[in-house]
Amino acid sequence: MYNNIDLVSGDVSIIYFKREEKLNTLTLDMVNDIKNAMEEVKDTARCVIIEGKRNFSAGADIKQFRDLNPIDAYSFHRKLNELAFYFRDYNVPVISVLNGYVLGGGLELSLSTDIRVCSKNAQLGQPEINIGVNAGAGGNVILPHVIGRNRALYMILTGEKIDAQTAYNFGLVDIISDDPHNEALRIASMIAKKPIETVIFAKRAVNKSFMNSINIDMDYEASLFGLLFSSGETRKKINEFFNKK
């Protein structure tokens, strides 16, 4: 079994994040659990839903950043990138249910899912700039593709959280629902009844038009992320975060 997630397998498989006491912040172990669970159901599932019970994810667990050097920071970023690419390359659709905090790396991973169903209580944002780092899983690369350059820069440079309606107006989420879990189940069940080869090929065709440049750009983003860990100001901001805590 998994330490950081629960898996319900079936035609519609559901992965529940279970680090709620830490707002489902992402660690390398959690990233591995998500990927391994998806590997477990890849031959049987016709659609996969990922969600948290109270929060989707408040981003990367900052505790990991305290002792990172630039090379380790780059490697951590690339590990998040690998999961984002895995969502995109996964044969069947991946639906994310966005509730509570959907921040930083959590938001960025959701950008690589195929359909985003959002709770009315969700708060979404890219707060990384507040601790002196840049996006950890494609926020500087994929976010502008989704919502446009200017809105992406607004989110990245201010670090402000936006509500579900603003996120919908931006095109950041696809559906707002009073009951996002059941809405995601409804969509996933509908997809699961479609011819599986057609679903796979449709997703593959859509992805191909986006992925050629994203692979290169994500590596550049990871390089910048690593480089910031040689910055005194970034170190200062990370230490201030822990002192506030």
Coordinates of C-alpha atoms in Angstrom, one line a residue:
M1 CA 0.0 0.0 0.0
Y2 CA 0.9 3.7 -0.2
N3 CA 2.0 6.1 2.6
N4 CA 0.8 9.3 1.0
I5 CA -2.2 8.4 -1.1
D6 CA -5.2 6.1 -1.1
L7 CA -6.1 4.3 -4.3
V8 CA -9.6 3.1 -5.3
S9 CA -9.2 1.1 -8.5
G10 CA -11.8 0.4 -11.2
D11 CA -12.9 1.6 -14.6
V12 CA -12.8 5.0 -13.0
S13 CA -9.8 4.9 -10.6
I14 CA -9.5 7.5 -7.9
I15 CA -6.3 8.6 -6.1
Y16 CA -6.8 10.5 -2.9
F17 CA -4.0 12.5 -1.4
K18 CA -3.7 11.9 2.3
R19 CA -1.2 14.4 3.7
E20 CA -4.1 16.6 4.9
E21 CA -2.3 17.6 8.1
K22 CA 0.3 19.1 5.8
L23 CA -2.2 20.5 3.3
N24 CA -1.2 17.7 0.9
T25 CA 2.1 19.4 0.3
L26 CA 4.2 17.5 -2.2
T27 CA 7.3 15.4 -1.2
L28 CA 9.3 13.2 -3.4
D29 CA 7.8 10.2 -1.7
M30 CA 4.3 11.5 -2.5
V31 CA 5.2 12.1 -6.1
N32 CA 6.5 8.5 -6.3
D33 CA 3.3 7.2 -4.7
I34 CA 1.1 9.0 -7.2
K35 CA 3.0 7.7 -10.2
N36 CA 3.2 4.1 -8.8
A37 CA -0.5 4.1 -8.2
M38 CA -1.2 5.2 -11.7
E39 CA 1.1 2.6 -13.0
E40 CA -0.8 0.0 -11.0
V41 CA -4.1 0.8 -12.8
K42 CA -2.9 1.8 -16.2
D43 CA -4.0 -1.4 -17.9
T44 CA -7.5 -1.4 -16.3
A45 CA -8.6 2.2 -15.7
R46 CA -10.5 4.1 -18.4
C47 CA -10.2 7.4 -16.5
V48 CA -8.3 8.5 -13.4
I49 CA -9.4 11.1 -10.9
I50 CA -6.9 12.7 -8.5
E51 CA -8.0 14.8 -5.5
G52 CA -7.6 15.6 -1.8
K53 CA -10.4 15.3 0.7
R54 CA -10.1 18.9 2.0
N55 CA -7.3 20.4 0.0
F56 CA -5.9 19.5 -3.4
S57 CA -2.3 20.6 -2.6
A58 CA -0.7 23.7 -1.2
G59 CA 2.4 23.0 -3.3
A60 CA 5.8 21.6 -2.5
D61 CA 6.7 20.8 1.1
I62 CA 9.0 23.8 1.9
K63 CA 10.9 21.7 4.5
Q64 CA 12.7 20.1 1.6
F65 CA 14.1 23.4 0.4
R66 CA 16.0 24.3 3.5
D67 CA 19.2 22.4 2.7
L68 CA 18.9 22.1 -1.1
N69 CA 21.9 23.2 -3.2
P70 CA 21.4 24.3 -6.8
I71 CA 22.0 20.8 -8.2
D72 CA 19.5 19.1 -5.8
A73 CA 17.0 21.9 -6.4
Y74 CA 17.2 21.2 -10.2
S75 CA 16.8 17.5 -9.6
F76 CA 13.7 18.1 -7.3
H77 CA 12.1 20.3 -10.0
R78 CA 12.7 17.7 -12.7
K79 CA 11.1 15.1 -10.5
L80 CA 7.9 17.2 -10.4
N81 CA 8.3 17.7 -14.2
E82 CA 8.4 14.0 -14.7
L83 CA 5.0 13.6 -12.9
A84 CA 3.5 16.4 -15.0
F85 CA 4.7 14.8 -18.2
Y86 CA 3.4 11.4 -16.9
F87 CA -0.1 12.9 -16.5
R88 CA 0.1 14.2 -20.1
D89 CA 1.4 11.0 -21.6
Y90 CA -0.9 8.8 -19.6
N91 CA -3.1 6.9 -22.1
V92 CA -6.5 7.6 -20.5
P93 CA -7.7 11.0 -19.3
V94 CA -6.7 12.3 -15.9
I95 CA -9.2 14.5 -14.1
S96 CA -8.2 16.7 -11.1
V97 CA -10.7 17.8 -8.4
L98 CA -9.5 21.1 -7.1
N99 CA -10.7 22.1 -3.6
G100 CA -9.3 24.0 -0.7
Y101 CA -5.7 25.2 -1.4
V102 CA -4.5 24.6 -4.9
L103 CA -1.1 26.4 -4.8
G104 CA 2.3 26.3 -6.4
G105 CA 3.4 22.8 -7.5
G106 CA -0.1 21.5 -6.7
L107 CA -1.7 24.0 -9.2
E108 CA 1.1 23.3 -11.7
L109 CA 0.5 19.5 -11.6
S110 CA -3.2 20.1 -12.1
L111 CA -2.3 22.1 -15.3
S112 CA -1.1 18.8 -16.8
T113 CA -4.3 17.0 -16.0
D114 CA -6.9 16.8 -18.8
I115 CA -10.0 18.2 -17.1
R116 CA -10.0 20.4 -14.0
V117 CA -13.2 20.4 -11.8
C118 CA -13.1 23.1 -9.2
S119 CA -14.9 23.6 -5.9
K120 CA -16.4 26.9 -5.1
N121 CA -14.2 27.1 -2.0
A122 CA -10.9 26.7 -3.8
Q123 CA -8.1 29.2 -3.6
L124 CA -5.6 29.0 -6.4
G125 CA -2.2 30.6 -6.8
Q126 CA 1.5 30.7 -7.6
P127 CA 3.0 31.9 -4.3
E128 CA 6.6 30.7 -5.0
I129 CA 7.8 34.3 -5.5
N130 CA 7.1 35.0 -1.8
I131 CA 10.0 32.7 -0.8
G132 CA 12.3 33.7 -3.7
V133 CA 11.9 30.8 -6.0
N134 CA 10.1 30.3 -9.4
A135 CA 7.5 27.8 -10.3
G136 CA 8.3 24.2 -9.5
A137 CA 6.4 22.1 -12.1
G138 CA 5.7 24.2 -15.2
G139 CA 4.0 27.3 -13.9
N140 CA 6.2 29.6 -16.0
V141 CA 5.8 27.3 -19.1
I142 CA 2.3 25.7 -19.1
L143 CA 0.4 28.4 -17.2
P144 CA 0.8 31.0 -20.0
H145 CA -0.4 28.3 -22.5
V146 CA -3.6 27.9 -20.4
I147 CA -4.5 31.5 -19.4
G148 CA -2.3 33.7 -21.5
R149 CA 1.0 35.6 -20.9
N150 CA -0.4 38.6 -19.0
R151 CA -2.6 36.7 -16.6
A152 CA 0.1 34.2 -16.0
L153 CA 2.6 37.0 -15.1
Y154 CA 0.0 38.5 -12.8
M155 CA -0.3 35.3 -10.9
I156 CA 3.4 34.5 -10.9
L157 CA 4.7 38.0 -10.0
T158 CA 2.2 38.9 -7.3
G159 CA 1.8 35.5 -5.6
E160 CA -1.8 36.4 -4.9
K161 CA -4.5 33.7 -4.5
I162 CA -7.5 33.8 -6.8
D163 CA -10.9 32.4 -6.1
A164 CA -12.7 29.7 -8.2
Q165 CA -14.8 32.2 -10.2
T166 CA -11.7 34.2 -11.2
A167 CA -9.9 31.0 -12.1
Y168 CA -12.9 30.0 -14.3
N169 CA -12.9 33.4 -15.9
F170 CA -9.2 33.1 -16.6
G171 CA -9.7 29.7 -18.2
L172 CA -7.6 28.1 -15.4
V173 CA -10.3 25.6 -14.4
D174 CA -12.9 24.0 -16.7
I175 CA -15.9 23.5 -14.4
I176 CA -17.0 25.0 -11.0
S177 CA -19.3 22.7 -9.0
D178 CA -21.0 22.6 -5.6
D179 CA -20.0 18.9 -5.5
P180 CA -16.8 18.6 -7.5
H181 CA -16.1 15.0 -6.5
N182 CA -19.4 13.8 -7.9
E183 CA -19.1 16.0 -10.9
A184 CA -15.7 14.5 -11.7
L185 CA -17.2 11.0 -11.2
R186 CA -20.0 11.9 -13.6
I187 CA -17.6 13.1 -16.3
A188 CA -15.2 10.2 -15.8
S189 CA -18.0 7.6 -16.0
M190 CA -19.2 9.2 -19.2
I191 CA -15.6 8.9 -20.7
A192 CA -15.3 5.4 -19.4
K193 CA -18.2 4.3 -21.6
K194 CA -16.6 5.6 -24.8
P195 CA -14.5 3.4 -27.1
I196 CA -11.2 3.2 -25.3
E197 CA -9.0 3.4 -28.5
T198 CA -10.8 6.5 -29.6
V199 CA -10.3 8.1 -26.2
I200 CA -6.6 7.3 -26.2
F201 CA -6.0 8.5 -29.7
A202 CA -8.0 11.7 -29.1
K203 CA -5.9 12.6 -26.1
R204 CA -2.7 11.7 -27.9
A205 CA -3.6 13.9 -30.9
V206 CA -4.4 17.0 -28.7
N207 CA -1.2 16.6 -26.7
K208 CA 1.0 16.3 -29.7
S209 CA 0.2 19.9 -30.7
F210 CA 1.5 21.2 -27.4
M211 CA 4.4 19.1 -26.3
N212 CA 7.2 19.8 -28.7
S213 CA 8.4 23.0 -27.1
I214 CA 7.2 22.3 -23.5
N215 CA 9.8 19.6 -22.9
I216 CA 12.6 22.1 -23.7
D217 CA 11.0 25.0 -21.8
M218 CA 10.4 22.9 -18.7
D219 CA 14.0 22.0 -18.5
Y220 CA 15.0 25.7 -18.8
E221 CA 12.5 26.5 -16.0
A222 CA 14.1 23.8 -13.8
S223 CA 17.6 25.3 -14.5
L224 CA 16.4 28.7 -13.3
F225 CA 14.8 27.1 -10.2
G226 CA 18.1 25.4 -9.3
L227 CA 20.1 28.6 -10.0
L228 CA 17.9 30.6 -7.5
F229 CA 19.2 28.3 -4.7
S230 CA 22.6 30.0 -5.0
S231 CA 20.9 33.4 -4.3
G232 CA 21.3 34.9 -0.9
E233 CA 17.9 36.6 -1.1
T234 CA 16.2 33.3 -1.8
R235 CA 17.9 31.7 1.2
K236 CA 16.8 34.7 3.3
K237 CA 13.2 34.3 2.2
I238 CA 13.2 30.6 2.9
N239 CA 14.6 31.1 6.4
E240 CA 12.0 33.9 7.0
F241 CA 9.3 31.4 6.1
F242 CA 10.5 28.9 8.7
N243 CA 11.0 31.6 11.3
K244 CA 7.3 32.7 10.8
K245 CA 6.2 29.1 11.1

